[in-house]
């Protein structure tokens, strides 16, 4: 079942359950997905839908940090609840060990040995791990391996 259909079904269930946080979060996700569909003028494939959801999750994480800095614990709790719901639609993130294994394989394949070649390694690795690991984590691991 396409992701948009799953979200629509869960919206119906959240309405029945009168779960306001779930309902608001799912509506927000559905709106973001619909906006991307309108922008591209076609239906989204699963990869594009996951990118939209990842962007929404990233927005929530940034909001949580800002609210913590501002001392707004009430808003932190709300954003964390929304993030938990959004994360349920994302595939499980890879562990650092798994990323490191993939990075070592790509480094060996490309014959990279210096930090100057990190760009080549990153571009290939990001294509392979798209949606399964955060770019900052991947970059940190590649930087550690190419020293």
XYZ file of C-alpha atoms in Angstrom:
147
model
C 0.000 0.000 0.000
C 1.442 3.397 -0.949
C 2.605 5.597 1.899
C -0.009 8.270 1.224
C -2.777 5.672 1.471
C -1.335 4.361 4.754
C -1.335 7.873 6.173
C -4.924 8.443 5.027
C -6.036 5.228 6.739
C -4.240 6.207 9.932
C -5.878 9.652 9.805
C -9.272 7.945 9.781
C -8.254 5.787 12.737
C -6.902 8.795 14.659
C -10.230 10.575 14.105
C -12.102 7.589 15.508
C -9.721 7.390 18.465
C -9.866 11.183 18.978
C -6.050 11.249 19.110
C -5.326 14.929 18.430
C -1.514 14.688 18.333
C -1.596 11.762 15.919
C -4.202 13.480 13.768
C -2.296 16.781 13.554
C 0.965 15.015 12.737
C -0.560 12.789 10.070
C -2.368 15.722 8.464
C 0.905 17.638 8.397
C 2.645 14.682 6.727
C -0.141 14.253 4.203
C -0.009 17.958 3.346
C 3.763 17.832 2.840
C 3.395 14.792 0.565
C 0.559 16.394 -1.414
C 2.553 19.620 -1.830
C 5.480 17.645 -3.245
C 3.092 15.825 -5.607
C 1.728 19.142 -6.862
C 5.254 20.517 -7.248
C 6.354 17.521 -9.349
C 2.972 17.246 -11.133
C 2.914 13.462 -10.704
C 2.514 10.806 -8.036
C 5.478 10.309 -5.718
C 7.442 7.091 -5.736
C 8.387 5.522 -2.395
C 11.868 7.091 -2.377
C 10.520 10.598 -2.910
C 7.854 10.073 -0.256
C 10.515 8.925 2.214
C 12.583 12.033 1.445
C 9.608 14.240 2.292
C 9.037 12.350 5.540
C 12.735 12.570 6.430
C 12.614 16.327 5.863
C 9.606 16.552 8.206
C 11.477 14.514 10.839
C 14.530 16.749 10.491
C 12.340 19.824 10.954
C 10.942 18.350 14.168
C 14.439 17.538 15.482
C 15.585 21.108 14.818
C 12.472 22.478 16.516
C 13.112 20.303 19.563
C 16.650 21.709 19.877
C 15.427 25.287 19.544
C 12.621 24.795 22.049
C 15.053 23.223 24.535
C 17.356 26.226 24.139
C 14.384 28.521 24.697
C 13.194 26.619 27.769
C 9.841 25.659 26.217
C 9.440 22.155 27.629
C 5.742 22.069 26.714
C 6.589 22.490 23.033
C 9.505 20.051 23.317
C 7.115 17.333 24.490
C 4.690 18.077 21.643
C 7.433 17.984 18.988
C 8.907 14.771 20.434
C 5.497 13.106 20.248
C 5.155 14.194 16.616
C 8.684 13.021 15.819
C 7.916 9.585 17.247
C 4.895 9.301 14.936
C 6.871 10.492 11.899
C 9.735 8.102 12.661
C 7.286 5.200 12.532
C 7.015 5.771 8.758
C 10.777 5.751 8.185
C 12.906 2.642 7.708
C 15.228 1.813 10.596
C 18.467 3.784 10.515
C 21.709 1.892 10.040
C 24.094 1.570 12.974
C 27.509 3.247 12.896
C 29.154 -0.174 12.511
C 27.034 -0.962 9.433
C 27.810 2.448 7.930
C 31.505 1.927 8.635
C 31.448 -1.477 6.892
C 29.793 0.048 3.809
C 32.218 2.984 3.875
C 35.243 0.666 4.043
C 33.904 -1.292 1.066
C 33.400 1.882 -0.997
C 36.829 3.239 -0.009
C 38.441 -0.044 -1.079
C 36.443 -0.086 -4.319
C 37.473 3.474 -5.218
C 41.005 3.113 -3.866
C 40.603 6.292 -1.812
C 43.197 7.029 0.839
C 43.180 10.775 1.558
C 40.621 13.296 2.732
C 40.812 14.917 -0.719
C 39.023 11.868 -2.116
C 36.255 12.020 0.481
C 33.901 13.689 -2.013
C 34.005 10.701 -4.360
C 33.456 8.300 -1.470
C 30.604 10.389 -0.053
C 28.756 10.670 -3.361
C 28.845 6.909 -3.939
C 28.037 6.101 -0.313
C 25.141 8.570 -0.113
C 23.599 7.002 -3.215
C 23.844 3.532 -1.643
C 22.613 4.522 1.822
C 19.970 7.052 0.794
C 17.206 7.143 3.371
C 18.869 4.659 5.700
C 21.471 6.886 7.358
C 21.977 10.571 8.113
C 24.487 12.393 5.900
C 26.252 13.975 8.888
C 26.895 10.556 10.446
C 28.148 9.161 7.137
C 30.455 12.152 6.644
C 31.897 11.800 10.156
C 32.624 8.101 9.611
C 34.210 8.678 6.186
C 36.322 11.491 7.672
C 37.494 9.169 10.440
C 38.420 6.422 7.957
C 40.243 8.764 5.549
C 42.790 10.419 7.810
